[in-house]
Every structure is written in structure tokens, then in C-alpha cells.
Amino acid sequence: MNQAATSKRKKMGLLLFLTVLQCAISSVNTYSVSNPNVVLLIADDLGIGDLGCYGNRTLRTPHIDRLAKEGVTLTQHIAASPLCTPSRAAFLTGRYPIRSGMAAFSRVGVFLFSASSGGLPSEEITFSKLLKQRGYATALIGKWHLGMNCESNNDFCHHPLSHGFDYFYGLTVTNLRDCKPGQGSVFLKGVQMYLVILIQILGVTAVSLAVVHYVSFFKVPFEALGFCLLITCISLAVLIFFFYHFRHLNCFLMRDHQIIQQPLSYENLTQRLTTEAVRFIERNHNAPFLLVLSYLHVHTALYASKMFRGKSRHGLYGDAVEEMDWSVGMLILGQILDVLENYNLSNRSLVYFSSDQGAHIEEISSSGEVHGGCNGIYKGGKSTNWEGGIRVPGLLRWPGVIHAGTYIDDPTSNMDIFPTIVKLAGAQLPYDRIIDGHDLMPLLQGKVIRSKHEFLFHYCNAYLNAVRWHPRNTYIITGTAELG
């Protein structure tokens, strides 16, 4: 009898211990997924086939590959647009760019000039605004490309600081060939055809007037001939002035609202961006923080520091990819990891790595070198809605919260980051507008096995170009169907 009672007491004690342990674990897990630090790493024009974790065997990306090994790999991660400006607008707002007015009806779908009056509308709600309201320190380092001013050169209505970021260090426009001497021009070929037509029209007009005047068909005032010549000269002068001063007017580095380098220097630029990111985290380790590090790599003009130049097997493009991988290593798995460990923040930090769209596959430098990337087995690239233009890397790492080494094959979108981190921060999703993204945490933690995206819509600027259908209650994932 005594032995039976003793055995029963032991079992009850063990049951009580397991119950307390389960409560403790639940408490820890609840705490770990509340108000995490958020680090979002966005490459520019990086192809899904440029990374080792997505099958590349010749480019060295060990640190990004380690993110995949220690976290979740999204194999069907889709950018909301195959162009920089609309894709980044969708990423920040969780909405298709057509909803926010960031999809152009013209042929050019991105901002090209710092003097442009357009930009991300002030009424749009970004995840940085919502996290800032929840007490997060917020920073954007690197490329913005969503406008700067509205009506004057210092109202900063579209500037990152007007969209929820406490700190900004980077470019308000983008990295262009025109910003780097010797790399050619993205504008010259575009205006060359129109310039030739304009000169031809003006030339034919001037010659025709001169002939008519000479044969005395009717008298043409010399003022008219002089006016045609003047218009031609002024047009040429404006174009020459534009190309000569483009670097100074559009390629500059800012800290908050202040220009600190004009024109932009590419010397050790990636190291400078990485250092700024490290310092931001060190300054804000006592509070939750949001860091968006938006690389200039691998948008042209390509560049790499001396430490990486000529070291890859894929020319300057490969050098740039490997330098970016080094930065990720220094940021997440090197210096900053030490900072996170020192302040017991490692398991409270969600890290996301992706690209704003697929790699450009038609970029040729002025010297004839191919400056495009690899989109793996997928057709097309940047600026197209073929799979190579919109399927991008998607890696998420959060030790202790999401399972390492997991692959998710269901369709996801870069718009999903908005509701994911807003909910993790304890903020409310906006109720006065449609949010097209969906919270990824149930999928990342294995609580569900299907994405909530039944349809994903793909726009070419403001025009619906294709639709991806993921039928409910099936495991079929269709390809992208083009609309006629």
C-alpha cells in the first residue's frame, strides 16, 4: 500500500513539474515573439540564382547561405513589381503599388531625378510609421527611391523621415550609371533617338525656309531662320548641361535631411553603409529597433571595394554580390551578432533578406562587359513579369522562434512583411484601406501549411499583366498566366 501511495505521489509530482515547465515554456515563447527587433536586408536587382542557397555553385555567398541554413527559405517568394520604385512602395505599405499611386501610366516606371515632385504619398501608412508609434527606433540605410520633395527643395514631404524613420543615411533616388564616371549613361540611349529626330526636324525646317527664301517663293524673315538656329543651339546646350551636371544634381549621399557628399563617391561605400547599420544597433540596444538596410548592390553602376575587386568568377557583378555577402556576415553573423549576444538580443531579432526584383539580364557596360545577374531556371528578368523578373530570394531567421533549415514552397509576397512585423510589434493593421499582404508567422512556425494568397496580381506599371492562381483546398500551384 505504501509503495503504491509513494508511486502515485511521484507521478503526481512529475505531472505537476511538467505542467509548470510547459507554462514556463509557453511564457518564454510568448515573450520571444513580442516586440522583436527587426532587421530587413534588401538587395537591389539580385537574381534568385545568384545565391548558393538557391543553387548557385560559382558565386561565394556563405553568410547569406547561413541565414538560410539557420532559418526559413521561401522558394516561391514574389516581388509585387519587377521595378524598383513600385516594388519598394509595396514592401513598405503591404499594398499593391497601383493602390498607392506608385504605378506609372507612362513608359518610365521609376523616379530618375532628385527634383521630381512625386513620391510615396504622405497618407500612405508604412510599417516604419506603425512601429515608431509602438516605441521602436527606426532607421533606413541605403537606397530609398520613393521621392524626396513636393513643392520646394526643402519640404521633404516624401523623404524617409516623413514616413516613419528616425534616421536616414543613403540615397533618396537610386544608383545609376550616370553617377559613376566611365560607366556610360542610362539616359543617352533613351534620348538619342528623340534628339536625332528633333535635330532632323529643326534642320529640315531651317533648310526649307532658306530654299524658299532663296527661290523667292515667298520672303522669309531672317529672324525666323535665326529663331530656328537659336532653338537648336539652346536644345543642345540644355542636353550638354544636363549630362555634364547630372552627377552633381542627382547623385548625392544624405544623412537625415542634410547632404553630406555631393557627388556620391563609391569608395568603400558598402563598408560605410554597414558601419552606419552597426552604430545604429549599438545606439538602440535598450529598446526595440527596426533597421532597413537597403543595399545599392547589385544595381548598375556596379562597384566593389579593393578588397573584393577582381576576386569573383563573374566579373564586377560577382565582386559586388560577394561584397554584399560580406556585409551581411558583418551585420548579422559578425559584429552585430556579437552586439546582440552581448545585450541578450539574438533570440529577439527577426532577420529578413530579399531583393526588390529579379536580376537585370540585359545590362551591358560601355566596355562590353555583361553586368546582369542570374535568375536561375526562370525566364526573363528585371522590368518583366516573367518569373525571372518577380521571383526573388526570401530568407527569414529568428533563432528559437522559427525552425532552422525549413523550406516553404507556397506563394508568398514581399508585401507580407508589412502585416508580419506590424502584428509582432503589437500594432493594429490599418482598417481604412486594403492590405494585400498576409501575416507570415503561422506559415513560418508551421501552424499552417498553406499560404493565404489565392491570387497574386502582377502589374506592368499600372497595367495588369498576369495573375498567379493558387487554388484553395488543393496543393496545386499554377504558373503565371499572362493576360492578353
Coordinates of C-alpha atoms in Angstrom, one line a residue:
M1 CA 0.0 0.0 0.0
N2 CA 2.8 2.4 1.0
Q3 CA 4.6 1.6 -2.2
A4 CA 1.5 2.3 -4.3
A5 CA 1.0 5.7 -2.5
T6 CA 4.6 6.6 -3.0
S7 CA 4.4 5.8 -6.7
K8 CA 1.3 7.8 -7.0
R9 CA 2.9 10.8 -5.3
K10 CA 5.9 10.6 -7.7
K11 CA 3.6 10.5 -10.7
M12 CA 1.6 13.5 -9.4
G13 CA 4.9 15.3 -8.7
L14 CA 6.2 14.6 -12.2
L15 CA 2.9 15.7 -13.7
L16 CA 3.0 18.9 -11.7
F17 CA 6.6 19.5 -12.8
L18 CA 5.7 19.0 -16.4
T19 CA 2.8 21.4 -16.1
V20 CA 4.9 24.1 -14.6
L21 CA 7.6 23.5 -17.2
Q22 CA 5.0 23.8 -20.0
C23 CA 3.7 27.0 -18.6
A24 CA 7.2 28.4 -18.3
I25 CA 8.0 27.4 -21.9
S26 CA 4.7 29.0 -23.1
S27 CA 5.6 32.1 -21.2
V28 CA 9.1 32.3 -22.8
N29 CA 7.6 31.7 -26.3
T30 CA 5.0 34.4 -25.8
Y31 CA 7.7 36.8 -24.7
S32 CA 10.0 35.9 -27.5
V33 CA 7.5 36.7 -30.2
S34 CA 6.5 40.1 -28.8
N35 CA 8.2 43.3 -29.8
P36 CA 11.2 41.7 -31.6
N37 CA 14.0 43.7 -33.1
V38 CA 13.5 43.7 -36.9
V39 CA 16.4 43.7 -39.4
L40 CA 15.3 43.9 -43.1
L41 CA 18.1 43.5 -45.7
I42 CA 17.1 44.4 -49.3
A43 CA 19.3 43.8 -52.2
D44 CA 18.8 45.7 -55.5
D45 CA 18.4 43.7 -58.7
L46 CA 19.7 40.5 -57.2
G47 CA 18.7 37.3 -59.0
I48 CA 17.4 34.3 -57.2
G49 CA 20.0 32.3 -59.0
D50 CA 22.9 34.4 -57.6
L51 CA 22.9 32.8 -54.2
G52 CA 24.3 29.4 -53.1
C53 CA 21.2 28.6 -51.1
Y54 CA 19.2 28.8 -54.3
G55 CA 21.5 26.6 -56.3
N56 CA 24.4 28.8 -57.4
R57 CA 27.7 27.0 -57.3
T58 CA 30.2 29.6 -58.5
L59 CA 29.4 32.7 -56.6
R60 CA 30.5 32.7 -52.9
T61 CA 27.7 33.7 -50.6
P62 CA 28.4 31.8 -47.4
H63 CA 26.9 34.3 -45.0
I64 CA 23.6 34.6 -46.8
D65 CA 23.6 30.9 -47.2
R66 CA 24.0 30.6 -43.4
L67 CA 20.9 32.7 -43.0
A68 CA 19.0 30.1 -45.0
K69 CA 20.5 27.2 -43.0
E70 CA 19.6 28.8 -39.7
G71 CA 16.1 30.0 -40.8
V72 CA 13.4 29.6 -43.4
T73 CA 13.8 29.6 -47.2
L74 CA 10.9 30.8 -49.2
T75 CA 11.1 29.1 -52.6
Q76 CA 8.2 31.0 -54.2
H77 CA 8.7 34.5 -52.9
I78 CA 7.3 37.1 -55.3
A79 CA 8.0 40.8 -55.6
A80 CA 5.0 43.0 -56.1
S81 CA 6.6 44.6 -59.1
P82 CA 9.6 44.0 -61.4
L83 CA 10.7 47.6 -61.0
C84 CA 12.4 49.3 -58.0
T85 CA 10.0 52.2 -57.1
P86 CA 6.7 50.3 -57.2
S87 CA 8.2 47.2 -55.6
R88 CA 9.6 49.2 -52.6
A89 CA 6.4 51.1 -52.2
A90 CA 4.5 47.7 -51.9
F91 CA 7.1 46.4 -49.5
L92 CA 6.7 49.3 -47.1
T93 CA 2.9 49.6 -47.3
G94 CA 1.8 46.0 -47.8
R95 CA -0.3 47.1 -50.7
Y96 CA -0.1 46.7 -54.5
P97 CA 1.6 49.9 -55.8
I98 CA -1.5 50.6 -58.0
R99 CA -3.4 51.3 -54.8
S100 CA -0.9 53.9 -53.5
G101 CA -0.4 55.7 -56.9
M102 CA 3.1 54.3 -57.2
A103 CA 2.5 52.6 -60.5
A104 CA 3.1 54.7 -63.6
F105 CA 1.0 55.1 -66.7
S106 CA 4.0 56.2 -68.6
R107 CA 6.8 54.1 -70.0
V108 CA 9.2 55.0 -67.2
G109 CA 8.0 53.4 -64.0
V110 CA 10.6 54.7 -61.6
F111 CA 11.9 58.0 -60.2
L112 CA 15.1 59.2 -62.0
F113 CA 15.7 62.7 -60.7
S114 CA 16.1 64.2 -57.3
A115 CA 14.0 67.2 -58.4
S116 CA 10.9 65.0 -59.1
S117 CA 7.9 66.2 -57.2
G118 CA 6.4 62.7 -57.0
G119 CA 6.9 60.2 -54.3
L120 CA 5.2 57.9 -51.8
P121 CA 2.1 59.8 -50.7
S122 CA 2.1 61.1 -47.1
E123 CA -1.3 59.4 -46.4
E124 CA 0.2 56.0 -47.0
I125 CA 0.9 54.1 -43.8
T126 CA 4.3 52.3 -43.8
F127 CA 5.4 49.7 -41.3
S128 CA 8.0 52.1 -40.0
K129 CA 5.3 54.6 -39.0
L130 CA 3.4 52.0 -37.1
L131 CA 6.5 50.5 -35.4
K132 CA 7.6 54.0 -34.4
Q133 CA 4.3 54.6 -32.7
R134 CA 5.0 51.4 -30.7
G135 CA 8.3 52.9 -29.4
Y136 CA 10.6 51.4 -32.0
A137 CA 13.8 53.2 -33.0
T138 CA 13.7 53.1 -36.8
A139 CA 16.3 53.6 -39.5
L140 CA 16.7 53.3 -43.2
I141 CA 20.3 53.0 -44.5
G142 CA 21.0 52.8 -48.2
K143 CA 18.6 53.3 -51.1
W144 CA 15.2 54.9 -50.8
H145 CA 13.9 55.6 -54.3
L146 CA 10.5 56.8 -53.3
G147 CA 10.8 60.6 -53.7
M148 CA 12.1 63.5 -51.6
N149 CA 10.3 66.8 -52.1
C150 CA 6.8 68.1 -53.2
E151 CA 6.6 71.8 -53.8
S152 CA 10.0 73.1 -52.8
N153 CA 13.6 71.8 -52.5
N154 CA 13.4 71.5 -48.7
D155 CA 9.8 70.4 -47.7
F156 CA 11.0 66.7 -47.6
C157 CA 7.4 65.5 -47.9
H158 CA 8.4 62.2 -49.5
H159 CA 11.7 61.8 -47.5
P160 CA 12.2 58.7 -45.4
L161 CA 12.0 60.8 -42.2
S162 CA 8.4 61.7 -43.3
H163 CA 7.5 58.1 -43.5
G164 CA 8.3 56.8 -40.0
F165 CA 12.1 56.6 -40.0
D166 CA 14.0 58.3 -37.2
Y167 CA 17.3 58.1 -39.0
F168 CA 18.3 58.1 -42.7
Y169 CA 21.7 57.6 -44.3
G170 CA 21.8 56.9 -48.0
L171 CA 20.4 57.9 -51.4
T172 CA 17.0 59.4 -52.0
V173 CA 17.0 58.4 -55.7
T174 CA 19.0 55.4 -56.9
N175 CA 22.3 54.2 -58.1
L176 CA 22.7 54.9 -61.9
R177 CA 25.5 54.5 -64.5
D178 CA 25.5 58.3 -64.8
C179 CA 26.6 58.6 -61.2
K180 CA 29.9 56.8 -61.8
P181 CA 32.4 58.2 -64.3
G182 CA 33.3 55.9 -67.2
Q183 CA 30.2 53.7 -66.8
G184 CA 28.1 55.2 -69.6
S185 CA 24.6 56.7 -69.3
V186 CA 21.1 55.3 -68.9
F187 CA 19.7 58.4 -70.5
L188 CA 21.9 58.8 -73.6
K189 CA 20.4 55.9 -75.5
G190 CA 16.9 56.9 -74.4
V191 CA 17.2 60.4 -75.6
Q192 CA 19.4 59.7 -78.6
M193 CA 16.6 58.7 -80.9
Y194 CA 14.4 61.7 -79.9
L195 CA 17.4 64.0 -80.1
V196 CA 18.2 62.9 -83.6
I197 CA 14.6 63.3 -84.6
L198 CA 14.5 66.8 -83.1
I199 CA 17.7 67.9 -84.8
Q200 CA 16.4 66.5 -88.1
I201 CA 13.1 68.4 -87.8
L202 CA 14.8 71.6 -87.0
G203 CA 17.4 71.1 -89.7
V204 CA 14.8 70.3 -92.4
T205 CA 12.8 73.3 -91.3
A206 CA 15.8 75.7 -91.5
V207 CA 16.9 74.4 -94.9
S208 CA 13.4 74.5 -96.2
L209 CA 12.9 78.1 -95.1
A210 CA 16.3 79.0 -96.6
V211 CA 15.4 77.4 -100.0
V212 CA 12.0 79.0 -100.1
H213 CA 13.6 82.4 -99.3
Y214 CA 16.4 81.8 -102.0
V215 CA 14.0 81.0 -104.8
S216 CA 11.8 83.9 -103.8
F217 CA 8.7 81.8 -103.5
F218 CA 7.9 84.0 -100.5
K219 CA 10.1 86.1 -98.3
V220 CA 11.2 84.5 -95.1
P221 CA 12.4 86.9 -92.4
F222 CA 15.9 86.3 -91.3
E223 CA 14.6 86.4 -87.8
A224 CA 12.7 83.1 -88.4
L225 CA 15.9 81.4 -89.6
G226 CA 17.7 82.8 -86.6
F227 CA 15.0 81.6 -84.3
C228 CA 15.3 78.0 -85.6
L229 CA 19.0 78.1 -85.2
L230 CA 18.6 79.6 -81.7
I231 CA 16.2 76.8 -80.6
T232 CA 18.6 74.2 -81.9
C233 CA 21.5 75.7 -80.0
I234 CA 19.5 76.0 -76.8
S235 CA 18.3 72.4 -77.0
L236 CA 21.9 71.1 -77.5
A237 CA 23.1 73.4 -74.6
V238 CA 20.5 72.1 -72.2
L239 CA 21.3 68.5 -73.0
I240 CA 25.0 69.1 -72.6
F241 CA 24.4 70.9 -69.3
F242 CA 22.2 68.0 -68.1
F243 CA 24.7 65.3 -68.9
Y244 CA 27.7 67.3 -67.6
H245 CA 26.0 68.2 -64.2
F246 CA 23.9 65.0 -63.7
R247 CA 26.3 63.6 -61.1
H248 CA 26.2 66.7 -59.0
L249 CA 22.5 67.3 -59.2
N250 CA 21.2 63.7 -58.7
C251 CA 24.0 61.5 -57.2
F252 CA 24.5 62.6 -53.5
L253 CA 24.6 61.0 -50.1
M254 CA 22.4 62.3 -47.3
R255 CA 22.3 61.9 -43.5
D256 CA 18.7 62.7 -42.4
H257 CA 17.9 66.0 -44.3
Q258 CA 21.5 67.1 -44.9
I259 CA 23.6 66.3 -48.0
I260 CA 27.0 65.1 -46.8
Q261 CA 28.6 64.0 -50.0
Q262 CA 28.0 65.5 -53.5
P263 CA 28.6 64.0 -55.9
L264 CA 28.5 60.5 -54.4
S265 CA 31.8 58.6 -54.0
Y266 CA 31.7 54.8 -54.4
E267 CA 34.9 54.4 -52.4
N268 CA 34.2 51.9 -49.6
L269 CA 30.5 52.7 -49.9
T270 CA 29.3 49.3 -48.7
Q271 CA 31.6 49.5 -45.7
R272 CA 30.2 52.9 -44.8
L273 CA 26.6 51.6 -45.1
T274 CA 27.5 48.6 -42.9
T275 CA 29.2 50.7 -40.3
E276 CA 26.2 53.0 -40.1
A277 CA 24.0 50.0 -39.5
V278 CA 26.2 48.6 -36.7
R279 CA 26.3 52.0 -35.0
F280 CA 22.5 52.3 -35.2
I281 CA 22.0 49.0 -33.4
E282 CA 24.6 49.8 -30.8
R283 CA 22.8 53.1 -30.1
N284 CA 19.5 51.5 -29.7
H285 CA 20.1 48.1 -28.0
N286 CA 18.0 49.1 -25.0
A287 CA 14.8 49.5 -27.0
P288 CA 13.2 47.5 -29.8
F289 CA 14.5 48.7 -33.2
L290 CA 13.7 48.4 -36.9
L291 CA 16.6 48.6 -39.3
V292 CA 16.1 48.5 -43.0
L293 CA 19.5 48.1 -44.8
S294 CA 18.8 48.7 -48.5
Y295 CA 21.9 47.8 -50.5
L296 CA 23.0 49.6 -53.6
H297 CA 24.4 46.2 -54.8
V298 CA 23.9 45.0 -57.5
H299 CA 22.2 47.8 -59.4
T300 CA 24.3 49.4 -62.1
A301 CA 26.6 51.2 -61.9
L302 CA 28.4 48.2 -60.4
Y303 CA 31.2 48.8 -57.9
A304 CA 33.2 46.9 -55.4
S305 CA 35.9 47.9 -52.9
K306 CA 39.6 46.9 -53.4
M307 CA 39.2 44.0 -51.0
F308 CA 36.7 42.3 -53.4
R309 CA 37.5 43.8 -56.9
G310 CA 38.6 41.0 -59.3
K311 CA 38.1 38.2 -56.7
S312 CA 35.0 36.5 -58.1
R313 CA 34.5 34.3 -61.1
H314 CA 31.8 36.6 -62.5
G315 CA 33.5 39.9 -63.1
L316 CA 32.4 43.1 -61.4
Y317 CA 28.9 41.8 -60.9
G318 CA 30.2 38.8 -58.9
D319 CA 32.5 41.0 -56.9
A320 CA 29.6 43.2 -55.9
V321 CA 27.5 40.1 -54.8
E322 CA 30.3 38.8 -52.7
E323 CA 30.9 42.1 -51.1
M324 CA 27.2 42.3 -50.2
D325 CA 27.5 38.8 -48.7
W326 CA 30.5 40.1 -46.6
S327 CA 28.3 42.9 -45.3
V328 CA 25.5 40.5 -44.3
G329 CA 28.2 38.5 -42.5
M330 CA 29.5 41.5 -40.7
L331 CA 26.0 42.7 -39.9
I332 CA 24.1 39.6 -38.8
L333 CA 26.7 37.0 -38.2
G334 CA 29.7 39.1 -37.2
Q335 CA 29.9 42.4 -35.4
I336 CA 26.2 42.8 -34.8
L337 CA 25.7 39.2 -33.7
D338 CA 28.3 40.0 -31.0
V339 CA 26.3 43.1 -30.1
L340 CA 23.1 41.1 -30.0
E341 CA 24.7 38.4 -27.9
N342 CA 26.2 40.9 -25.5
Y343 CA 22.8 42.5 -24.9
N344 CA 20.9 39.2 -25.0
L345 CA 19.1 40.2 -28.1
S346 CA 19.9 37.4 -30.5
N347 CA 16.7 35.4 -29.9
R348 CA 14.6 38.5 -30.1
S349 CA 15.7 39.6 -33.5
L350 CA 13.9 38.7 -36.8
V351 CA 16.1 39.0 -39.9
Y352 CA 14.7 39.1 -43.4
F353 CA 16.8 39.1 -46.6
S354 CA 15.4 39.6 -50.1
S355 CA 15.7 41.6 -53.4
D356 CA 13.3 44.3 -54.7
Q357 CA 13.0 42.3 -58.1
G358 CA 14.9 39.9 -60.2
A359 CA 18.2 40.4 -61.8
H360 CA 18.7 42.5 -64.9
I361 CA 19.8 40.2 -67.7
E362 CA 20.4 42.7 -70.5
E363 CA 22.8 45.1 -68.9
I364 CA 26.0 45.7 -70.9
S365 CA 28.6 48.1 -69.8
S366 CA 30.2 50.7 -72.0
S367 CA 33.2 48.4 -72.4
G368 CA 31.0 45.4 -73.4
E369 CA 31.0 43.5 -70.1
V370 CA 27.8 41.8 -69.0
H371 CA 26.6 43.4 -65.8
G372 CA 23.5 41.3 -65.4
G373 CA 22.8 38.5 -62.9
C374 CA 21.2 35.0 -62.8
N375 CA 17.6 34.2 -62.3
G376 CA 18.2 30.5 -62.2
I377 CA 15.9 28.4 -64.3
Y378 CA 13.3 31.2 -64.7
K379 CA 12.7 33.1 -67.9
G380 CA 13.1 36.9 -68.1
G381 CA 14.4 39.4 -65.6
K382 CA 14.0 42.9 -64.2
S383 CA 11.2 45.0 -65.7
T384 CA 9.3 41.9 -67.0
N385 CA 6.6 39.9 -65.3
W386 CA 8.2 36.6 -66.5
E387 CA 9.1 34.6 -63.4
G388 CA 12.7 35.8 -63.5
G389 CA 11.6 39.3 -63.0
I390 CA 9.5 38.8 -59.9
R391 CA 10.6 35.6 -58.1
V392 CA 13.2 36.7 -55.6
P393 CA 15.1 35.3 -52.6
G394 CA 13.2 35.1 -49.4
L395 CA 15.1 34.2 -46.2
L396 CA 14.0 34.7 -42.6
R397 CA 16.0 33.9 -39.5
W398 CA 14.8 34.1 -35.9
P399 CA 16.5 31.6 -33.5
G400 CA 14.2 29.8 -31.2
V401 CA 11.1 31.0 -32.8
I402 CA 11.1 29.7 -36.4
H403 CA 12.6 26.3 -37.3
A404 CA 16.0 26.3 -38.9
G405 CA 16.5 24.6 -42.2
T406 CA 12.9 24.9 -43.3
Y407 CA 11.7 25.3 -46.9
I408 CA 8.3 26.8 -47.7
D409 CA 7.1 26.2 -51.3
D410 CA 3.8 28.1 -51.1
P411 CA 3.5 31.5 -52.8
T412 CA 4.5 34.5 -50.6
S413 CA 5.0 38.2 -51.4
N414 CA 7.3 40.9 -50.2
M415 CA 4.0 42.7 -49.2
D416 CA 3.7 40.0 -46.4
I417 CA 6.4 41.7 -44.4
F418 CA 4.2 44.6 -43.6
P419 CA 1.5 42.7 -41.6
T420 CA 4.0 40.2 -40.2
I421 CA 6.1 42.8 -38.4
V422 CA 3.2 45.1 -37.6
K423 CA 1.5 42.3 -35.7
L424 CA 4.7 41.2 -34.0
A425 CA 5.2 44.8 -32.7
G426 CA 1.7 44.7 -31.2
A427 CA 0.4 47.4 -33.6
Q428 CA -3.0 47.4 -35.3
L429 CA -3.3 46.9 -39.0
P430 CA -4.9 49.9 -40.8
Y431 CA -8.7 49.3 -41.0
D432 CA -9.4 52.1 -43.5
R433 CA -7.6 50.5 -46.5
I434 CA -7.0 47.1 -48.1
I435 CA -3.8 45.4 -47.1
D436 CA -2.8 42.9 -49.7
G437 CA 0.0 41.2 -47.7
H438 CA -0.7 38.4 -45.1
D439 CA 1.0 37.6 -41.8
L440 CA 3.7 35.0 -42.4
M441 CA 4.2 33.9 -38.8
P442 CA 1.7 31.0 -38.9
L443 CA 3.4 29.7 -42.0
L444 CA 6.9 30.2 -40.7
Q445 CA 6.1 28.4 -37.4
G446 CA 4.4 25.5 -39.1
K447 CA 1.0 26.3 -37.6
V448 CA -0.5 26.3 -41.1
I449 CA 0.9 24.7 -44.3
R450 CA -0.8 26.9 -46.9
S451 CA -0.3 30.5 -47.8
K452 CA -3.3 32.8 -47.7
H453 CA -2.6 34.1 -51.2
E454 CA -5.1 32.5 -53.6
F455 CA -4.3 35.1 -56.2
L456 CA -1.2 37.3 -56.8
F457 CA -1.6 40.1 -59.4
H458 CA 1.4 41.2 -61.5
Y459 CA 1.3 44.7 -63.0
C460 CA 3.5 46.2 -65.7
N461 CA 3.5 49.7 -64.4
A462 CA -0.3 50.5 -63.9
Y463 CA -1.5 47.8 -66.3
L464 CA -2.5 44.3 -65.1
N465 CA -0.2 41.9 -66.9
A466 CA -0.5 38.5 -65.3
V467 CA -2.2 36.6 -62.5
R468 CA -0.9 33.7 -60.3
W469 CA -3.6 31.4 -59.0
H470 CA -3.1 29.1 -56.0
P471 CA -6.5 27.2 -55.8
R472 CA -7.8 26.8 -52.3
N473 CA -8.1 23.2 -50.8
T474 CA -5.6 21.9 -53.3
Y475 CA -1.8 21.6 -53.4
I476 CA -1.6 22.8 -57.0
I477 CA 0.4 25.9 -57.6
T478 CA -0.2 27.3 -61.1
G479 CA 2.3 29.2 -63.2
T480 CA 1.9 32.8 -64.1
A481 CA -0.9 33.2 -66.7
E482 CA -0.4 36.2 -69.0
L483 CA -3.4 38.3 -69.8
G484 CA -3.9 39.2 -73.5

